[in-house]
């Protein structure tokens, strides 16, 4: 089971500075010190995410990670083809979300410390809602797949859009 202690340090992974700042400010109000990791400066994939997180951990341990990655501009419209078109970037988006979650699991295993991960998903479009659902399914397996060390949460929002 996860330790009862409250998170005191957190990393915010985002490619949107305004979202990272808002998340950090909200966490700071609750006494959580944040470090920003600019997702635009990290190559895609599990190895790159794991390396970036390990480098961040070298500056001191973190208790959690918030992932808040942007979506491409949504395809607007109410037709079936617009909904399908809005899913065009879904696979790389899910791969990125999963890579960061895997990096958290690897970090937790390497340090033998519990970690929390929260993935914020922009759910203002059909593709965004599908992504949010997939992230929720990914979060469901976190504890069982990490010897109860990683607690993952998925937050679907309509307030993250640009």
PDB file of C-alpha atoms in Angstrom, residues 3-154:
ATOM      1  CA  UNK A   3       2.495   5.497   2.349  1.00  0.00           C
ATOM      2  CA  UNK A   4       0.058   7.745   4.189  1.00  0.00           C
ATOM      3  CA  UNK A   5       2.286  10.799   3.767  1.00  0.00           C
ATOM      4  CA  UNK A   6       1.117  13.743   1.726  1.00  0.00           C
ATOM      5  CA  UNK A   7       3.035  14.611  -1.437  1.00  0.00           C
ATOM      6  CA  UNK A   8       5.468  17.458  -0.858  1.00  0.00           C
ATOM      7  CA  UNK A   9       7.260  17.594  -4.216  1.00  0.00           C
ATOM      8  CA  UNK A  10       5.851  17.165  -7.670  1.00  0.00           C
ATOM      9  CA  UNK A  11       6.992  17.467 -11.256  1.00  0.00           C
ATOM     10  CA  UNK A  12       4.694  18.931 -13.881  1.00  0.00           C
ATOM     11  CA  UNK A  13       5.271  17.640 -17.413  1.00  0.00           C
ATOM     12  CA  UNK A  14       3.658  19.884 -19.977  1.00  0.00           C
ATOM     13  CA  UNK A  15       4.247  21.391 -23.380  1.00  0.00           C
ATOM     14  CA  UNK A  16       2.048  24.338 -22.442  1.00  0.00           C
ATOM     15  CA  UNK A  17       3.694  26.797 -20.026  1.00  0.00           C
ATOM     16  CA  UNK A  18       0.375  28.373 -19.022  1.00  0.00           C
ATOM     17  CA  UNK A  19      -1.067  25.011 -18.003  1.00  0.00           C
ATOM     18  CA  UNK A  20       2.122  24.050 -16.138  1.00  0.00           C
ATOM     19  CA  UNK A  21       2.050  27.376 -14.273  1.00  0.00           C
ATOM     20  CA  UNK A  22      -1.623  26.944 -13.326  1.00  0.00           C
ATOM     21  CA  UNK A  23      -1.058  23.394 -12.079  1.00  0.00           C
ATOM     22  CA  UNK A  24       2.049  24.439 -10.141  1.00  0.00           C
ATOM     23  CA  UNK A  25       0.185  27.368  -8.569  1.00  0.00           C
ATOM     24  CA  UNK A  26      -2.694  25.125  -7.489  1.00  0.00           C
ATOM     25  CA  UNK A  27      -0.278  22.623  -5.969  1.00  0.00           C
ATOM     26  CA  UNK A  28       1.752  25.370  -4.280  1.00  0.00           C
ATOM     27  CA  UNK A  29      -1.443  26.517  -2.538  1.00  0.00           C
ATOM     28  CA  UNK A  30      -1.540  23.063  -0.997  1.00  0.00           C
ATOM     29  CA  UNK A  31       2.098  23.182   0.086  1.00  0.00           C
ATOM     30  CA  UNK A  32       3.521  21.101  -2.758  1.00  0.00           C
ATOM     31  CA  UNK A  33       6.797  22.291  -4.308  1.00  0.00           C
ATOM     32  CA  UNK A  34       6.808  21.848  -8.080  1.00  0.00           C
ATOM     33  CA  UNK A  35       9.397  21.462 -10.771  1.00  0.00           C
ATOM     34  CA  UNK A  36       8.480  21.972 -14.412  1.00  0.00           C
ATOM     35  CA  UNK A  37       9.664  19.577 -17.064  1.00  0.00           C
ATOM     36  CA  UNK A  38       9.079  21.013 -20.539  1.00  0.00           C
ATOM     37  CA  UNK A  39       7.748  18.131 -22.619  1.00  0.00           C
ATOM     38  CA  UNK A  40       8.836  19.894 -25.809  1.00  0.00           C
ATOM     39  CA  UNK A  41      12.453  19.379 -24.731  1.00  0.00           C
ATOM     40  CA  UNK A  42      12.042  15.618 -24.312  1.00  0.00           C
ATOM     41  CA  UNK A  43      12.112  13.225 -27.256  1.00  0.00           C
ATOM     42  CA  UNK A  44       9.164  10.870 -27.586  1.00  0.00           C
ATOM     43  CA  UNK A  45       9.217   7.405 -26.132  1.00  0.00           C
ATOM     44  CA  UNK A  46       9.642   5.521 -22.910  1.00  0.00           C
ATOM     45  CA  UNK A  47      13.446   5.750 -22.801  1.00  0.00           C
ATOM     46  CA  UNK A  48      13.421   9.538 -23.223  1.00  0.00           C
ATOM     47  CA  UNK A  49      10.701  10.023 -20.602  1.00  0.00           C
ATOM     48  CA  UNK A  50      12.525   7.715 -18.174  1.00  0.00           C
ATOM     49  CA  UNK A  51      15.798   9.561 -18.710  1.00  0.00           C
ATOM     50  CA  UNK A  52      14.144  12.962 -18.212  1.00  0.00           C
ATOM     51  CA  UNK A  53      12.473  11.790 -15.024  1.00  0.00           C
ATOM     52  CA  UNK A  54      15.709  10.255 -13.702  1.00  0.00           C
ATOM     53  CA  UNK A  55      17.538  13.537 -14.347  1.00  0.00           C
ATOM     54  CA  UNK A  56      14.805  15.398 -12.506  1.00  0.00           C
ATOM     55  CA  UNK A  57      15.042  12.948  -9.604  1.00  0.00           C
ATOM     56  CA  UNK A  58      18.811  13.540  -9.439  1.00  0.00           C
ATOM     57  CA  UNK A  59      17.979  17.037  -8.124  1.00  0.00           C
ATOM     58  CA  UNK A  60      15.968  15.474  -5.311  1.00  0.00           C
ATOM     59  CA  UNK A  61      13.148  12.971  -5.059  1.00  0.00           C
ATOM     60  CA  UNK A  62       9.615  13.761  -6.150  1.00  0.00           C
ATOM     61  CA  UNK A  63       6.402  12.326  -4.765  1.00  0.00           C
ATOM     62  CA  UNK A  64       4.334  12.724  -7.886  1.00  0.00           C
ATOM     63  CA  UNK A  65       4.087  13.693 -11.511  1.00  0.00           C
ATOM     64  CA  UNK A  66       1.358  15.630 -13.289  1.00  0.00           C
ATOM     65  CA  UNK A  67       1.177  15.045 -17.033  1.00  0.00           C
ATOM     66  CA  UNK A  68      -0.629  17.798 -18.955  1.00  0.00           C
ATOM     67  CA  UNK A  69       0.127  17.456 -22.640  1.00  0.00           C
ATOM     68  CA  UNK A  70      -1.593  19.435 -25.389  1.00  0.00           C
ATOM     69  CA  UNK A  71      -3.689  17.996 -28.179  1.00  0.00           C
ATOM     70  CA  UNK A  72      -3.549  19.221 -31.740  1.00  0.00           C
ATOM     71  CA  UNK A  73      -6.321  21.622 -32.649  1.00  0.00           C
ATOM     72  CA  UNK A  74      -9.560  19.720 -32.587  1.00  0.00           C
ATOM     73  CA  UNK A  75     -11.406  19.096 -35.805  1.00  0.00           C
ATOM     74  CA  UNK A  76     -14.637  21.023 -35.402  1.00  0.00           C
ATOM     75  CA  UNK A  77     -17.911  19.778 -36.712  1.00  0.00           C
ATOM     76  CA  UNK A  78     -20.672  17.382 -35.883  1.00  0.00           C
ATOM     77  CA  UNK A  79     -20.313  14.997 -38.783  1.00  0.00           C
ATOM     78  CA  UNK A  80     -19.057  11.472 -38.499  1.00  0.00           C
ATOM     79  CA  UNK A  81     -16.034  12.325 -40.656  1.00  0.00           C
ATOM     80  CA  UNK A  82     -15.119  15.230 -38.337  1.00  0.00           C
ATOM     81  CA  UNK A  83     -15.187  12.871 -35.351  1.00  0.00           C
ATOM     82  CA  UNK A  84     -12.989  10.370 -37.182  1.00  0.00           C
ATOM     83  CA  UNK A  85     -10.583  13.113 -38.320  1.00  0.00           C
ATOM     84  CA  UNK A  86     -10.273  14.327 -34.725  1.00  0.00           C
ATOM     85  CA  UNK A  87      -8.820  10.929 -33.810  1.00  0.00           C
ATOM     86  CA  UNK A  88      -5.965  11.221 -36.336  1.00  0.00           C
ATOM     87  CA  UNK A  89      -3.325  12.026 -33.690  1.00  0.00           C
ATOM     88  CA  UNK A  90      -4.721   9.724 -31.005  1.00  0.00           C
ATOM     89  CA  UNK A  91      -2.139   6.938 -31.268  1.00  0.00           C
ATOM     90  CA  UNK A  92       0.947   9.157 -30.752  1.00  0.00           C
ATOM     91  CA  UNK A  93      -0.874  11.009 -27.953  1.00  0.00           C
ATOM     92  CA  UNK A  94      -1.626   7.755 -26.137  1.00  0.00           C
ATOM     93  CA  UNK A  95       1.925   6.553 -26.687  1.00  0.00           C
ATOM     94  CA  UNK A  96       3.216   9.730 -25.063  1.00  0.00           C
ATOM     95  CA  UNK A  97       0.831   9.426 -22.093  1.00  0.00           C
ATOM     96  CA  UNK A  98       1.801   5.778 -21.643  1.00  0.00           C
ATOM     97  CA  UNK A  99       5.530   6.570 -21.937  1.00  0.00           C
ATOM     98  CA  UNK A 100       5.344   9.048 -19.062  1.00  0.00           C
ATOM     99  CA  UNK A 101       3.316   6.612 -16.950  1.00  0.00           C
ATOM    100  CA  UNK A 102       5.869   3.893 -17.656  1.00  0.00           C
ATOM    101  CA  UNK A 103       8.670   6.297 -16.699  1.00  0.00           C
ATOM    102  CA  UNK A 104       6.946   6.836 -13.343  1.00  0.00           C
ATOM    103  CA  UNK A 105       6.641   3.072 -12.845  1.00  0.00           C
ATOM    104  CA  UNK A 106      10.324   2.579 -13.711  1.00  0.00           C
ATOM    105  CA  UNK A 107      11.354   5.379 -11.357  1.00  0.00           C
ATOM    106  CA  UNK A 108       9.270   3.920  -8.549  1.00  0.00           C
ATOM    107  CA  UNK A 109      10.774   0.485  -9.093  1.00  0.00           C
ATOM    108  CA  UNK A 110      14.332   1.842  -9.209  1.00  0.00           C
ATOM    109  CA  UNK A 111      13.936   3.936  -6.060  1.00  0.00           C
ATOM    110  CA  UNK A 112      11.548   1.553  -4.280  1.00  0.00           C
ATOM    111  CA  UNK A 113       9.412   4.573  -3.375  1.00  0.00           C
ATOM    112  CA  UNK A 114       5.722   5.126  -3.964  1.00  0.00           C
ATOM    113  CA  UNK A 115       4.822   7.723  -6.582  1.00  0.00           C
ATOM    114  CA  UNK A 116       1.598   9.300  -7.726  1.00  0.00           C
ATOM    115  CA  UNK A 117       0.858  10.252 -11.318  1.00  0.00           C
ATOM    116  CA  UNK A 118      -2.024  12.400 -12.516  1.00  0.00           C
ATOM    117  CA  UNK A 119      -2.737  12.710 -16.232  1.00  0.00           C
ATOM    118  CA  UNK A 120      -4.795  15.754 -17.199  1.00  0.00           C
ATOM    119  CA  UNK A 121      -6.548  15.327 -20.535  1.00  0.00           C
ATOM    120  CA  UNK A 122      -8.246  17.953 -22.676  1.00  0.00           C
ATOM    121  CA  UNK A 123     -11.630  16.392 -23.389  1.00  0.00           C
ATOM    122  CA  UNK A 124     -13.251  19.106 -25.473  1.00  0.00           C
ATOM    123  CA  UNK A 125     -13.474  17.062 -28.667  1.00  0.00           C
ATOM    124  CA  UNK A 126     -14.295  13.498 -29.691  1.00  0.00           C
ATOM    125  CA  UNK A 127     -10.592  12.608 -29.934  1.00  0.00           C
ATOM    126  CA  UNK A 128      -9.930  14.219 -26.571  1.00  0.00           C
ATOM    127  CA  UNK A 129     -12.731  12.244 -24.945  1.00  0.00           C
ATOM    128  CA  UNK A 130     -11.359   9.017 -26.440  1.00  0.00           C
ATOM    129  CA  UNK A 131      -7.910   9.915 -25.128  1.00  0.00           C
ATOM    130  CA  UNK A 132      -9.335  10.624 -21.674  1.00  0.00           C
ATOM    131  CA  UNK A 133     -11.051   7.232 -21.642  1.00  0.00           C
ATOM    132  CA  UNK A 134      -7.858   5.447 -22.701  1.00  0.00           C
ATOM    133  CA  UNK A 135      -5.842   7.271 -20.019  1.00  0.00           C
ATOM    134  CA  UNK A 136      -8.427   6.222 -17.420  1.00  0.00           C
ATOM    135  CA  UNK A 137      -7.989   2.595 -18.493  1.00  0.00           C
ATOM    136  CA  UNK A 138      -4.217   2.967 -18.264  1.00  0.00           C
ATOM    137  CA  UNK A 139      -4.541   4.381 -14.732  1.00  0.00           C
ATOM    138  CA  UNK A 140      -6.688   1.453 -13.604  1.00  0.00           C
ATOM    139  CA  UNK A 141      -3.819  -1.000 -13.894  1.00  0.00           C
ATOM    140  CA  UNK A 142      -1.102   1.095 -12.258  1.00  0.00           C
ATOM    141  CA  UNK A 143      -1.229  -0.214  -8.715  1.00  0.00           C
ATOM    142  CA  UNK A 144      -1.457  -3.893  -9.597  1.00  0.00           C
ATOM    143  CA  UNK A 145       1.306  -3.599 -12.209  1.00  0.00           C
ATOM    144  CA  UNK A 146       3.738  -1.827  -9.846  1.00  0.00           C
ATOM    145  CA  UNK A 147       3.525  -3.844  -6.629  1.00  0.00           C
ATOM    146  CA  UNK A 148       1.151  -1.185  -5.263  1.00  0.00           C
ATOM    147  CA  UNK A 149       3.815   1.562  -5.544  1.00  0.00           C
ATOM    148  CA  UNK A 150       2.229   3.756  -8.221  1.00  0.00           C
ATOM    149  CA  UNK A 151      -1.141   5.407  -7.753  1.00  0.00           C
ATOM    150  CA  UNK A 152      -2.349   6.767 -11.088  1.00  0.00           C
ATOM    151  CA  UNK A 153      -5.257   9.110 -11.645  1.00  0.00           C
ATOM    152  CA  UNK A 154      -6.864  10.346 -14.841  1.00  0.00           C
TER     153      UNK A 154
END
